[in-house]
Amino acid sequence: SNSTENGIGITPENKNINSFDILDEYLLENIFILSENPRISGVSKGNVYSRIELAQSIFYSKYPRIAKKEELVFELMKKGIDINQGGKNSIYKRVFKYRMNDALRIMLRMFKKEEIIPNSRGPIPLIPDIKQPDLFNVSKNYMIKPMIKETSIMNIINEYELYRDENIETLLIILELEKIKLDLVVDCSIPEKNLFLIFNKKVSLYRFMNMTINFDELVCKAIEKDQPEFTRYILEFKEYSKAELNGFLKKAIPDYKFASNNKAYNNTLSFIFKLS
């Protein structure tokens, strides 16, 4: 028979329909999670994609609501899916793009053990006075490093435009990176006997990240793009002189005639007058 109890059968008209097209987003999401398969090969009629980036791009383009679901990201991270895998549709990029701040807090504490080869020109720490490994196992030495690959906090801020008003909460989370410390025994489940330095149980996860932030550059961008809340935040945080603030205004909007409707620009002017 060409019919089934649920009304979905195989007929000459629908025999080529992709089964996934019939399912709602809730079912698709559960299949995606339970499959534990980041390649999601079943979504494609071709059944196999040679590149994970392509597979995820097609999946999330077709089901954008799923791409924005923070609960899905939680489940995928629990299952150990590589946060950097999937190109522009990776967990890492979607967390920032859709402002999944709870997922971001978890993601920033995720770590990996990276082998250190003595006398190698490989991934040696950037900070000269921190050269010792965190742990050893038999004849191998390891360091605890974050899962995210970015090595500059300023690059993160610029790439995801964290100077925009709607991204202030995300920015505040990123500004706390330097404070994230992990207990090698409690958080990383490393036996004390394997610690390289028995008295050094806690490590700063982002010790090798460049934490330099160019606030001058950010306040100029915020004024130029009319982000009054972020501009106010920076002006209250930093003690700029009148000359510096006037310089930012001139750099952000060289011709003041185009600044009449710019709240960030006008708020900065008011701030300058208060300094008088």
GROMACS .gro file of C-alpha atoms in nm:
model
  276
    1SER     CA    1   0.000   0.000   0.000
    2ASN     CA    2   0.106   0.357  -0.065
    3SER     CA    3  -0.042   0.492   0.260
    4THR     CA    4   0.056   0.476   0.626
    5GLU     CA    5  -0.121   0.543   0.954
    6ASN     CA    6   0.027   0.890   0.987
    7GLY     CA    7  -0.065   0.984   0.635
    8ILE     CA    8   0.289   0.987   0.501
    9GLY     CA    9   0.335   0.727   0.235
   10ILE     CA   10   0.549   0.657  -0.069
   11THR     CA   11   0.376   0.766  -0.386
   12PRO     CA   12   0.510   0.858  -0.730
   13GLU     CA   13   0.471   1.222  -0.626
   14ASN     CA   14   0.666   1.213  -0.299
   15LYS     CA   15   0.911   0.924  -0.334
   16ASN     CA   16   1.201   1.168  -0.386
   17ILE     CA   17   1.117   1.389  -0.087
   18ASN     CA   18   1.391   1.411   0.175
   19SER     CA   19   1.248   1.258   0.494
   20PHE     CA   20   1.400   1.538   0.701
   21ASP     CA   21   1.182   1.792   0.518
   22ILE     CA   22   0.873   1.635   0.676
   23LEU     CA   23   0.997   1.674   1.035
   24ASP     CA   24   0.941   1.980   1.249
   25GLU     CA   25   1.231   2.170   1.405
   26TYR     CA   26   1.179   2.012   1.748
   27LEU     CA   27   1.228   1.661   1.611
   28LEU     CA   28   1.520   1.772   1.395
   29GLU     CA   29   1.691   1.923   1.696
   30ASN     CA   30   1.653   1.603   1.897
   31ILE     CA   31   1.784   1.391   1.611
   32PHE     CA   32   2.079   1.626   1.580
   33ILE     CA   33   2.160   1.597   1.951
   34LEU     CA   34   2.100   1.225   1.991
   35SER     CA   35   2.291   1.129   1.680
   36GLU     CA   36   2.613   1.259   1.839
   37ASN     CA   37   2.720   1.316   1.479
   38PRO     CA   38   2.846   1.666   1.393
   39ARG     CA   39   2.851   1.574   1.025
   40ILE     CA   40   2.471   1.537   1.024
   41SER     CA   41   2.509   1.335   0.707
   42GLY     CA   42   2.146   1.221   0.710
   43VAL     CA   43   2.020   1.569   0.627
   44SER     CA   44   2.159   1.538   0.277
   45LYS     CA   45   2.013   1.329  -0.002
   46GLY     CA   46   2.373   1.266  -0.101
   47ASN     CA   47   2.412   1.126   0.253
   48VAL     CA   48   2.780   1.219   0.282
   49TYR     CA   49   2.956   1.555   0.297
   50SER     CA   50   3.330   1.572   0.256
   51ARG     CA   51   3.349   1.886   0.471
   52ILE     CA   52   3.186   1.941   0.808
   53GLU     CA   53   3.167   2.316   0.739
   54LEU     CA   54   2.951   2.252   0.432
   55ALA     CA   55   2.721   2.014   0.616
   56GLN     CA   56   2.665   2.253   0.903
   57SER     CA   57   2.624   2.548   0.668
   58ILE     CA   58   2.344   2.374   0.481
   59PHE     CA   59   2.178   2.251   0.801
   60TYR     CA   60   2.178   2.583   0.984
   61SER     CA   61   2.084   2.780   0.673
   62LYS     CA   62   1.778   2.561   0.630
   63TYR     CA   63   1.686   2.562   0.999
   64PRO     CA   64   1.804   2.901   1.134
   65ARG     CA   65   1.596   2.876   1.451
   66ILE     CA   66   1.798   2.572   1.553
   67ALA     CA   67   2.124   2.761   1.498
   68LYS     CA   68   2.009   3.017   1.756
   69LYS     CA   69   1.907   2.766   2.024
   70GLU     CA   70   2.132   2.791   2.327
   71GLU     CA   71   1.999   2.463   2.468
   72LEU     CA   72   2.133   2.284   2.160
   73VAL     CA   73   2.475   2.439   2.212
   74PHE     CA   74   2.475   2.319   2.575
   75GLU     CA   75   2.401   1.963   2.464
   76LEU     CA   76   2.662   1.965   2.189
   77MET     CA   77   2.929   2.092   2.428
   78LYS     CA   78   2.833   1.820   2.678
   79LYS     CA   79   2.887   1.561   2.408
   80GLY     CA   80   3.233   1.695   2.339
   81ILE     CA   81   3.168   1.841   1.994
   82ASP     CA   82   3.467   2.052   1.888
   83ILE     CA   83   3.363   2.414   1.945
   84ASN     CA   84   3.590   2.529   1.661
   85GLN     CA   85   3.459   2.279   1.408
   86GLY     CA   86   3.220   2.393   1.138
   87GLY     CA   87   3.366   2.718   1.003
   88LYS     CA   88   3.131   3.014   1.038
   89ASN     CA   89   2.867   2.781   1.186
   90SER     CA   90   3.093   2.650   1.462
   91ILE     CA   91   2.972   2.658   1.821
   92TYR     CA   92   3.237   2.920   1.897
   93LYS     CA   93   3.112   3.162   1.633
   94ARG     CA   94   2.740   3.103   1.696
   95VAL     CA   95   2.781   3.169   2.068
   96PHE     CA   96   2.907   3.519   1.991
   97LYS     CA   97   2.680   3.583   1.691
   98TYR     CA   98   2.359   3.504   1.881
   99ARG     CA   99   2.477   3.638   2.219
  100MET     CA  100   2.447   3.303   2.400
  101ASN     CA  101   2.607   3.441   2.714
  102ASP     CA  102   2.534   3.147   2.943
  103ALA     CA  103   2.692   2.912   2.689
  104LEU     CA  104   2.981   3.157   2.655
  105ARG     CA  105   3.057   3.137   3.027
  106ILE     CA  106   3.076   2.758   3.003
  107MET     CA  107   3.273   2.760   2.678
  108LEU     CA  108   3.538   2.993   2.820
  109ARG     CA  109   3.611   2.743   3.099
  110MET     CA  110   3.655   2.451   2.860
  111PHE     CA  111   4.012   2.326   2.837
  112LYS     CA  112   4.238   2.077   2.664
  113LYS     CA  113   4.565   1.905   2.749
  114GLU     CA  114   4.833   2.000   2.498
  115GLU     CA  115   5.159   1.809   2.482
  116ILE     CA  116   5.478   2.010   2.518
  117ILE     CA  117   5.785   1.875   2.344
  118PRO     CA  118   6.111   1.985   2.511
  119ASN     CA  119   6.358   2.178   2.295
  120SER     CA  120   6.093   2.216   2.028
  121ARG     CA  121   6.003   2.527   1.832
  122GLY     CA  122   5.641   2.424   1.847
  123PRO     CA  123   5.366   2.568   2.069
  124ILE     CA  124   5.593   2.720   2.335
  125PRO     CA  125   5.427   2.971   2.574
  126LEU     CA  126   5.446   3.333   2.466
  127ILE     CA  127   5.532   3.456   2.814
  128PRO     CA  128   5.904   3.393   2.880
  129ASP     CA  129   5.881   3.340   3.257
  130ILE     CA  130   5.617   3.066   3.231
  131LYS     CA  131   5.777   2.767   3.067
  132GLN     CA  132   5.704   2.473   3.293
  133PRO     CA  133   5.433   2.219   3.204
  134ASP     CA  134   5.128   2.171   3.426
  135LEU     CA  135   5.139   1.793   3.435
  136PHE     CA  136   5.324   1.489   3.313
  137ASN     CA  137   5.229   1.135   3.226
  138VAL     CA  138   5.507   0.880   3.190
  139SER     CA  139   5.757   1.059   2.963
  140LYS     CA  140   5.524   1.326   2.823
  141ASN     CA  141   5.461   1.678   2.952
  142TYR     CA  142   5.137   1.872   2.907
  143MET     CA  143   4.989   2.216   2.953
  144ILE     CA  144   4.629   2.305   3.021
  145LYS     CA  145   4.502   2.544   2.755
  146PRO     CA  146   4.161   2.689   2.662
  147MET     CA  147   3.956   2.531   2.386
  148ILE     CA  148   3.918   2.862   2.204
  149LYS     CA  149   4.198   2.930   1.958
  150GLU     CA  150   4.202   3.310   1.965
  151THR     CA  151   4.514   3.452   2.131
  152SER     CA  152   4.414   3.820   2.157
  153ILE     CA  153   4.123   3.963   2.354
  154MET     CA  154   4.122   4.269   2.125
  155ASN     CA  155   4.070   4.046   1.822
  156ILE     CA  156   3.762   3.894   1.986
  157ILE     CA  157   3.618   4.236   2.066
  158ASN     CA  158   3.669   4.362   1.712
  159GLU     CA  159   3.558   4.048   1.528
  160TYR     CA  160   3.226   4.028   1.713
  161GLU     CA  161   3.180   4.404   1.753
  162LEU     CA  162   3.156   4.386   2.130
  163TYR     CA  163   3.169   4.765   2.139
  164ARG     CA  164   2.804   4.775   2.028
  165ASP     CA  165   2.544   4.854   2.294
  166GLU     CA  166   2.363   4.522   2.250
  167ASN     CA  167   2.688   4.334   2.316
  168ILE     CA  168   2.790   4.500   2.644
  169GLU     CA  169   2.700   4.193   2.854
  170THR     CA  170   2.913   3.974   2.628
  171LEU     CA  171   3.199   4.223   2.654
  172LEU     CA  172   3.185   4.219   3.034
  173ILE     CA  173   3.217   3.840   3.028
  174ILE     CA  174   3.519   3.861   2.798
  175LEU     CA  175   3.681   4.122   3.023
  176GLU     CA  176   3.682   3.859   3.301
  177LEU     CA  177   3.897   3.613   3.103
  178GLU     CA  178   4.206   3.698   3.302
  179LYS     CA  179   4.034   3.588   3.623
  180ILE     CA  180   3.946   3.237   3.504
  181LYS     CA  181   4.154   2.988   3.699
  182LEU     CA  182   4.125   2.612   3.706
  183ASP     CA  183   4.221   2.376   3.984
  184LEU     CA  184   4.423   2.104   3.812
  185VAL     CA  185   4.300   1.838   4.055
  186VAL     CA  186   3.940   1.945   4.114
  187ASP     CA  187   3.847   2.102   3.779
  188CYS     CA  188   4.076   1.907   3.545
  189SER     CA  189   4.067   1.568   3.724
  190ILE     CA  190   4.445   1.535   3.723
  191PRO     CA  191   4.594   1.311   3.997
  192GLU     CA  192   4.826   1.502   4.230
  193LYS     CA  193   5.106   1.258   4.150
  194ASN     CA  194   5.096   1.380   3.788
  195LEU     CA  195   5.131   1.750   3.869
  196PHE     CA  196   5.454   1.896   3.738
  197LEU     CA  197   5.475   2.125   4.041
  198ILE     CA  198   5.289   1.981   4.338
  199PHE     CA  199   5.239   2.325   4.497
  200ASN     CA  200   5.099   2.477   4.177
  201LYS     CA  201   4.749   2.331   4.162
  202LYS     CA  202   4.574   2.634   4.014
  203VAL     CA  203   4.648   2.777   3.671
  204SER     CA  204   4.521   3.083   3.489
  205LEU     CA  205   4.355   2.938   3.181
  206TYR     CA  206   4.421   3.245   2.964
  207ARG     CA  207   4.777   3.315   3.083
  208PHE     CA  208   4.906   3.311   2.725
  209MET     CA  209   4.638   3.535   2.577
  210ASN     CA  210   4.725   3.892   2.489
  211MET     CA  211   4.499   4.088   2.726
  212THR     CA  212   4.588   4.433   2.590
  213ILE     CA  213   4.275   4.634   2.508
  214ASN     CA  214   4.297   4.952   2.302
  215PHE     CA  215   4.017   5.153   2.461
  216ASP     CA  216   4.105   5.458   2.251
  217GLU     CA  217   4.030   5.261   1.936
  218LEU     CA  218   3.709   5.118   2.082
  219VAL     CA  219   3.566   5.451   2.196
  220CYS     CA  220   3.631   5.596   1.848
  221LYS     CA  221   3.445   5.305   1.688
  222ALA     CA  222   3.162   5.338   1.936
  223ILE     CA  223   3.119   5.709   1.860
  224GLU     CA  224   3.143   5.653   1.485
  225LYS     CA  225   2.877   5.378   1.496
  226ASP     CA  226   2.662   5.574   1.744
  227GLN     CA  227   2.674   5.340   2.043
  228PRO     CA  228   2.588   5.574   2.333
  229GLU     CA  229   2.571   5.312   2.610
  230PHE     CA  230   2.911   5.165   2.531
  231THR     CA  231   3.059   5.514   2.492
  232ARG     CA  232   2.925   5.615   2.833
  233TYR     CA  233   3.065   5.295   2.986
  234ILE     CA  234   3.415   5.367   2.854
  235LEU     CA  235   3.409   5.737   2.948
  236GLU     CA  236   3.314   5.645   3.305
  237PHE     CA  237   3.573   5.369   3.319
  238LYS     CA  238   3.866   5.563   3.172
  239GLU     CA  239   3.986   5.904   3.288
  240TYR     CA  240   4.032   6.083   2.957
  241SER     CA  241   4.130   6.448   2.932
  242LYS     CA  242   3.930   6.704   2.736
  243ALA     CA  243   4.199   6.708   2.468
  244GLU     CA  244   4.184   6.329   2.430
  245LEU     CA  245   3.805   6.327   2.406
  246ASN     CA  246   3.805   6.604   2.147
  247GLY     CA  247   4.060   6.402   1.953
  248PHE     CA  248   3.832   6.097   1.959
  249LEU     CA  249   3.538   6.302   1.829
  250LYS     CA  250   3.742   6.445   1.544
  251LYS     CA  251   3.876   6.103   1.450
  252ALA     CA  252   3.537   5.930   1.469
  253ILE     CA  253   3.343   6.197   1.279
  254PRO     CA  254   3.579   6.449   1.113
  255ASP     CA  255   3.294   6.676   1.001
  256TYR     CA  256   3.075   6.762   1.300
  257LYS     CA  257   2.791   6.857   1.062
  258PHE     CA  258   2.721   6.485   1.025
  259ALA     CA  259   2.705   6.430   1.401
  260SER     CA  260   2.382   6.612   1.485
  261ASN     CA  261   2.181   6.290   1.527
  262ASN     CA  262   2.464   6.087   1.677
  263LYS     CA  263   2.382   6.028   2.044
  264ALA     CA  264   2.726   5.890   2.128
  265TYR     CA  265   2.891   6.198   1.979
  266ASN     CA  266   2.661   6.440   2.161
  267ASN     CA  267   2.693   6.253   2.492
  268THR     CA  268   3.071   6.278   2.462
  269LEU     CA  269   3.039   6.653   2.404
  270SER     CA  270   2.830   6.680   2.720
  271PHE     CA  271   3.091   6.482   2.908
  272ILE     CA  272   3.359   6.724   2.788
  273PHE     CA  273   3.157   7.024   2.909
  274LYS     CA  274   3.129   6.866   3.255
  275LEU     CA  275   3.508   6.849   3.271
  276SER     CA  276   3.533   7.225   3.221
   0.00000   0.00000   0.00000
